[in-house]
Amino acid sequence: MPLFRIDNRVGYFAHIPKCGGSSVEHYLRAVCDSVVFIDNDFFSRTPDRLWHRGSPQHMDGATAKRFFGDPGFFDLRFAVVRHPVSRFISAFYFQRDTLVQLPATLSLDDFVTELYRNGFDAQPPGWCDHHFLPMHRFLFAGTEFRVFRLEDGLSKVAEWFETTCLPAPSGIPITRQNQSELKSEEAVNRTISRKSHDRVCALYARDFEIFGY
């Protein structure tokens, strides 16, 4: 949940993992007066130096609302979402192969089976840095957010931000960051069994409903 300031306005970017958030954060740093509540070194810190099991930029909406109280504190609120199944597959391979937070021998199907059986709320707070948390849980319930789809391109985010949020257009585009994620994005094209696909759809049914996928 990076916070940003533009003149006298304060904004909230709900950074949903695996939805281009690192690229958006890089852009915000370039065009905003200040950007805070980000720890890009989170995974390199020793356990005694961590503030929480999850990084501040991936804070869920309920926790953020508890910290900040009135969502009206923020003048601007936006998020980027993507198709729940492709996000899930990308998150799995990123957690397993790049961050090594899941066993190397764990298959996608076995992981889906385990998560489907136990559900999200059985996991400890901050589990896998919220990479598998349903997208709607990153927003403040009952609060309006401007929501963009990753499939439509991050240029849509920049276009809105340049014309609506900045005092004058910067002309700076949102460019691809976090190259370590490329392998997990390529993995999205791998096949997923029909059974696992249906279970992922069931796990993220609310996301499908809210975001129209």
mmCIF file of C-alpha atoms in Angstrom:
data_model
loop_
_atom_site.group_PDB
_atom_site.id
_atom_site.type_symbol
_atom_site.label_atom_id
_atom_site.label_comp_id
_atom_site.label_asym_id
_atom_site.label_seq_id
_atom_site.Cartn_x
_atom_site.Cartn_y
_atom_site.Cartn_z
ATOM 1 C CA MET A 1 0.000 0.000 0.000
ATOM 2 C CA PRO A 2 2.436 2.709 -1.086
ATOM 3 C CA LEU A 3 1.330 6.211 -0.116
ATOM 4 C CA PHE A 4 2.166 9.166 -2.324
ATOM 5 C CA ARG A 5 1.866 12.939 -2.127
ATOM 6 C CA ILE A 6 1.227 15.379 -4.953
ATOM 7 C CA ASP A 7 1.131 19.008 -3.779
ATOM 8 C CA ASN A 8 -1.391 18.944 -0.923
ATOM 9 C CA ARG A 9 -3.072 15.680 -1.917
ATOM 10 C CA VAL A 10 -2.337 12.249 -0.453
ATOM 11 C CA GLY A 11 -2.895 9.089 -2.479
ATOM 12 C CA TYR A 12 -3.136 5.376 -1.808
ATOM 13 C CA PHE A 13 -1.997 2.756 -4.301
ATOM 14 C CA ALA A 14 -3.327 -0.688 -3.408
ATOM 15 C CA HIS A 15 -0.370 -2.749 -4.617
ATOM 16 C CA ILE A 16 -1.819 -6.162 -5.446
ATOM 17 C CA PRO A 17 1.048 -8.634 -5.983
ATOM 18 C CA LYS A 18 1.613 -9.908 -9.516
ATOM 19 C CA CYS A 19 -0.371 -7.070 -11.101
ATOM 20 C CA GLY A 20 2.435 -4.784 -12.250
ATOM 21 C CA GLY A 21 2.774 -3.063 -8.896
ATOM 22 C CA SER A 22 6.567 -2.702 -8.982
ATOM 23 C CA SER A 23 6.319 -0.885 -12.307
ATOM 24 C CA VAL A 24 3.650 1.448 -10.944
ATOM 25 C CA GLU A 25 5.730 2.149 -7.828
ATOM 26 C CA HIS A 26 8.727 3.050 -10.007
ATOM 27 C CA TYR A 27 6.529 5.468 -11.955
ATOM 28 C CA LEU A 28 5.112 7.032 -8.780
ATOM 29 C CA ARG A 29 8.618 7.729 -7.508
ATOM 30 C CA ALA A 30 9.360 9.545 -10.750
ATOM 31 C CA VAL A 31 6.282 11.789 -10.848
ATOM 32 C CA CYS A 32 5.169 12.327 -7.226
ATOM 33 C CA ASP A 33 6.582 14.671 -4.608
ATOM 34 C CA SER A 34 7.146 11.733 -2.268
ATOM 35 C CA VAL A 35 6.316 8.024 -2.020
ATOM 36 C CA VAL A 36 6.460 6.120 1.270
ATOM 37 C CA PHE A 37 5.487 2.824 2.895
ATOM 38 C CA ILE A 38 7.611 0.662 0.597
ATOM 39 C CA ASP A 39 10.387 -1.722 1.590
ATOM 40 C CA ASN A 40 12.094 -3.047 -1.528
ATOM 41 C CA ASP A 41 14.696 -4.822 0.615
ATOM 42 C CA PHE A 42 12.083 -6.753 2.565
ATOM 43 C CA PHE A 43 13.183 -10.219 1.436
ATOM 44 C CA SER A 44 16.857 -9.542 2.109
ATOM 45 C CA ARG A 45 16.287 -8.621 5.756
ATOM 46 C CA THR A 46 16.919 -11.019 8.611
ATOM 47 C CA PRO A 47 13.836 -12.088 10.626
ATOM 48 C CA ASP A 48 14.741 -9.792 13.534
ATOM 49 C CA ARG A 49 14.694 -6.808 11.155
ATOM 50 C CA LEU A 50 11.247 -7.454 9.697
ATOM 51 C CA TRP A 51 8.352 -5.283 10.780
ATOM 52 C CA HIS A 52 5.826 -7.978 9.820
ATOM 53 C CA ARG A 53 5.601 -11.256 7.910
ATOM 54 C CA GLY A 54 4.442 -9.292 4.875
ATOM 55 C CA SER A 55 5.983 -6.257 3.184
ATOM 56 C CA PRO A 56 4.360 -2.850 3.779
ATOM 57 C CA GLN A 57 3.614 -2.385 0.077
ATOM 58 C CA HIS A 58 1.478 -5.543 0.091
ATOM 59 C CA MET A 59 -0.604 -4.641 3.129
ATOM 60 C CA ASP A 60 -4.194 -5.867 2.937
ATOM 61 C CA GLY A 61 -7.084 -3.426 2.956
ATOM 62 C CA ALA A 62 -8.534 -4.420 6.336
ATOM 63 C CA THR A 63 -5.213 -3.815 8.092
ATOM 64 C CA ALA A 64 -4.662 -0.527 6.278
ATOM 65 C CA LYS A 65 -8.148 0.640 7.216
ATOM 66 C CA ARG A 66 -7.449 -0.257 10.842
ATOM 67 C CA PHE A 67 -4.262 1.818 10.756
ATOM 68 C CA PHE A 68 -5.632 4.853 8.953
ATOM 69 C CA GLY A 69 -9.242 4.821 10.126
ATOM 70 C CA ASP A 70 -11.234 7.014 7.771
ATOM 71 C CA PRO A 71 -10.494 6.079 4.128
ATOM 72 C CA GLY A 72 -11.437 9.669 3.317
ATOM 73 C CA PHE A 73 -7.984 10.588 4.587
ATOM 74 C CA PHE A 74 -6.803 9.768 1.065
ATOM 75 C CA ASP A 75 -7.642 12.063 -1.829
ATOM 76 C CA LEU A 76 -6.725 9.470 -4.472
ATOM 77 C CA ARG A 77 -7.139 5.688 -4.397
ATOM 78 C CA PHE A 78 -6.373 3.250 -7.184
ATOM 79 C CA ALA A 79 -5.398 -0.353 -7.894
ATOM 80 C CA VAL A 80 -4.402 -2.646 -10.766
ATOM 81 C CA VAL A 81 -5.954 -6.123 -11.050
ATOM 82 C CA ARG A 82 -5.563 -9.056 -13.443
ATOM 83 C CA HIS A 83 -7.311 -12.316 -14.301
ATOM 84 C CA PRO A 84 -7.326 -14.349 -11.055
ATOM 85 C CA VAL A 85 -6.083 -17.578 -12.652
ATOM 86 C CA SER A 86 -3.111 -16.033 -14.462
ATOM 87 C CA ARG A 87 -2.244 -14.068 -11.323
ATOM 88 C CA PHE A 88 -2.366 -17.249 -9.240
ATOM 89 C CA ILE A 89 -0.128 -19.220 -11.609
ATOM 90 C CA SER A 90 2.385 -16.377 -11.811
ATOM 91 C CA ALA A 91 2.418 -16.016 -8.016
ATOM 92 C CA PHE A 92 2.980 -19.739 -7.504
ATOM 93 C CA TYR A 93 6.046 -19.958 -9.729
ATOM 94 C CA PHE A 94 7.412 -16.660 -8.399
ATOM 95 C CA GLN A 95 7.098 -17.855 -4.804
ATOM 96 C CA ARG A 96 8.494 -21.302 -5.566
ATOM 97 C CA ASP A 97 11.249 -20.624 -8.077
ATOM 98 C CA THR A 98 12.339 -17.011 -7.471
ATOM 99 C CA LEU A 99 11.701 -16.259 -3.803
ATOM 100 C CA VAL A 100 12.028 -19.934 -2.809
ATOM 101 C CA GLN A 101 9.252 -19.567 -0.237
ATOM 102 C CA LEU A 102 7.615 -22.836 -1.331
ATOM 103 C CA PRO A 103 9.229 -26.295 -1.594
ATOM 104 C CA ALA A 104 11.021 -26.814 -4.909
ATOM 105 C CA THR A 105 9.279 -30.174 -5.348
ATOM 106 C CA LEU A 106 5.779 -28.755 -4.810
ATOM 107 C CA SER A 107 3.612 -29.007 -7.931
ATOM 108 C CA LEU A 108 1.005 -26.466 -8.924
ATOM 109 C CA ASP A 109 -1.780 -29.043 -8.648
ATOM 110 C CA ASP A 110 -0.718 -30.135 -5.158
ATOM 111 C CA PHE A 111 -0.510 -26.531 -4.020
ATOM 112 C CA VAL A 112 -3.996 -25.810 -5.352
ATOM 113 C CA THR A 113 -5.362 -28.909 -3.607
ATOM 114 C CA GLU A 114 -3.863 -27.856 -0.280
ATOM 115 C CA LEU A 115 -5.073 -24.270 -0.526
ATOM 116 C CA TYR A 116 -8.526 -25.352 -1.684
ATOM 117 C CA ARG A 117 -8.793 -27.681 1.297
ATOM 118 C CA ASN A 118 -7.623 -25.204 3.927
ATOM 119 C CA GLY A 119 -8.608 -21.813 2.513
ATOM 120 C CA PHE A 120 -6.871 -18.462 2.870
ATOM 121 C CA ASP A 121 -7.797 -17.725 6.460
ATOM 122 C CA ALA A 122 -6.038 -20.875 7.691
ATOM 123 C CA GLN A 123 -2.727 -19.350 6.607
ATOM 124 C CA PRO A 124 -0.643 -17.191 8.989
ATOM 125 C CA PRO A 125 -0.784 -13.386 8.624
ATOM 126 C CA GLY A 126 1.403 -12.168 5.793
ATOM 127 C CA TRP A 127 1.749 -15.667 4.331
ATOM 128 C CA CYS A 128 3.813 -15.572 1.100
ATOM 129 C CA ASP A 129 3.753 -11.771 1.323
ATOM 130 C CA HIS A 130 0.055 -11.828 0.380
ATOM 131 C CA HIS A 131 0.816 -13.059 -3.145
ATOM 132 C CA PHE A 132 -2.201 -15.372 -3.032
ATOM 133 C CA LEU A 133 -4.596 -13.125 -1.110
ATOM 134 C CA PRO A 134 -7.771 -12.409 -3.136
ATOM 135 C CA MET A 135 -7.517 -9.070 -4.874
ATOM 136 C CA HIS A 136 -10.632 -7.530 -3.355
ATOM 137 C CA ARG A 137 -9.079 -7.899 0.088
ATOM 138 C CA PHE A 138 -6.479 -5.270 -0.776
ATOM 139 C CA LEU A 139 -9.163 -2.581 -1.044
ATOM 140 C CA PHE A 140 -11.054 -0.763 1.695
ATOM 141 C CA ALA A 141 -14.492 -2.332 1.896
ATOM 142 C CA GLY A 142 -17.202 0.118 0.860
ATOM 143 C CA THR A 143 -14.687 2.669 -0.435
ATOM 144 C CA GLU A 144 -14.360 3.769 -4.049
ATOM 145 C CA PHE A 145 -11.149 2.864 -5.858
ATOM 146 C CA ARG A 146 -10.191 3.553 -9.447
ATOM 147 C CA VAL A 147 -9.442 0.049 -10.739
ATOM 148 C CA PHE A 148 -7.416 -0.785 -13.844
ATOM 149 C CA ARG A 149 -6.890 -4.141 -15.531
ATOM 150 C CA LEU A 150 -3.348 -5.248 -16.244
ATOM 151 C CA GLU A 151 -4.607 -6.821 -19.461
ATOM 152 C CA ASP A 152 -5.492 -3.351 -20.773
ATOM 153 C CA GLY A 153 -1.903 -2.186 -20.321
ATOM 154 C CA LEU A 154 -0.274 -0.024 -17.672
ATOM 155 C CA SER A 155 -0.364 2.871 -20.126
ATOM 156 C CA LYS A 156 -4.005 3.276 -19.072
ATOM 157 C CA VAL A 157 -2.830 3.906 -15.510
ATOM 158 C CA ALA A 158 -0.289 6.487 -16.665
ATOM 159 C CA GLU A 159 -2.851 8.210 -18.893
ATOM 160 C CA TRP A 160 -5.288 8.576 -15.984
ATOM 161 C CA PHE A 161 -2.603 9.643 -13.535
ATOM 162 C CA GLU A 162 -1.107 12.212 -15.901
ATOM 163 C CA THR A 163 -4.446 13.850 -16.697
ATOM 164 C CA THR A 164 -6.232 13.487 -13.343
ATOM 165 C CA CYS A 165 -3.656 13.443 -10.560
ATOM 166 C CA LEU A 166 -0.667 15.515 -11.659
ATOM 167 C CA PRO A 167 -0.736 19.332 -11.859
ATOM 168 C CA ALA A 168 0.863 19.014 -15.310
ATOM 169 C CA PRO A 169 1.600 15.962 -17.484
ATOM 170 C CA SER A 170 5.081 14.541 -16.944
ATOM 171 C CA GLY A 171 5.273 12.548 -20.162
ATOM 172 C CA ILE A 172 6.926 9.716 -18.235
ATOM 173 C CA PRO A 173 5.648 6.229 -19.175
ATOM 174 C CA ILE A 174 5.240 3.241 -16.891
ATOM 175 C CA THR A 175 7.997 0.829 -17.857
ATOM 176 C CA ARG A 176 8.502 -2.807 -16.963
ATOM 177 C CA GLN A 177 10.393 -3.318 -13.704
ATOM 178 C CA ASN A 178 11.341 -6.314 -11.566
ATOM 179 C CA GLN A 179 12.911 -8.434 -14.292
ATOM 180 C CA SER A 180 13.234 -11.312 -11.808
ATOM 181 C CA GLU A 181 9.527 -11.901 -12.346
ATOM 182 C CA LEU A 182 9.899 -12.698 -16.040
ATOM 183 C CA LYS A 183 10.186 -16.442 -15.499
ATOM 184 C CA SER A 184 7.035 -16.498 -13.387
ATOM 185 C CA GLU A 185 5.214 -14.543 -16.096
ATOM 186 C CA GLU A 186 6.388 -16.967 -18.757
ATOM 187 C CA ALA A 187 5.074 -19.760 -16.542
ATOM 188 C CA VAL A 188 1.541 -18.399 -16.925
ATOM 189 C CA ASN A 189 1.488 -20.094 -20.321
ATOM 190 C CA ARG A 190 2.035 -23.502 -18.743
ATOM 191 C CA THR A 191 -0.965 -25.765 -18.621
ATOM 192 C CA ILE A 192 -3.097 -26.115 -15.519
ATOM 193 C CA SER A 193 -5.385 -29.078 -15.048
ATOM 194 C CA ARG A 194 -9.109 -28.515 -15.412
ATOM 195 C CA LYS A 195 -9.655 -29.582 -11.809
ATOM 196 C CA SER A 196 -7.088 -27.111 -10.498
ATOM 197 C CA HIS A 197 -8.410 -24.379 -12.787
ATOM 198 C CA ASP A 198 -11.929 -24.845 -11.429
ATOM 199 C CA ARG A 199 -10.670 -24.840 -7.854
ATOM 200 C CA VAL A 200 -8.742 -21.618 -8.382
ATOM 201 C CA CYS A 201 -11.884 -20.080 -9.872
ATOM 202 C CA ALA A 202 -13.818 -21.154 -6.779
ATOM 203 C CA LEU A 203 -11.168 -19.758 -4.434
ATOM 204 C CA TYR A 204 -11.302 -16.398 -6.202
ATOM 205 C CA ALA A 205 -15.015 -16.340 -6.983
ATOM 206 C CA ARG A 206 -15.445 -12.970 -5.283
ATOM 207 C CA ASP A 207 -12.668 -11.449 -7.394
ATOM 208 C CA PHE A 208 -14.342 -12.704 -10.570
ATOM 209 C CA GLU A 209 -17.597 -11.132 -9.413
ATOM 210 C CA ILE A 210 -16.219 -7.783 -8.288
ATOM 211 C CA PHE A 211 -13.773 -7.151 -11.128
ATOM 212 C CA GLY A 212 -15.831 -8.656 -13.936
ATOM 213 C CA TYR A 213 -13.539 -11.412 -15.142
#
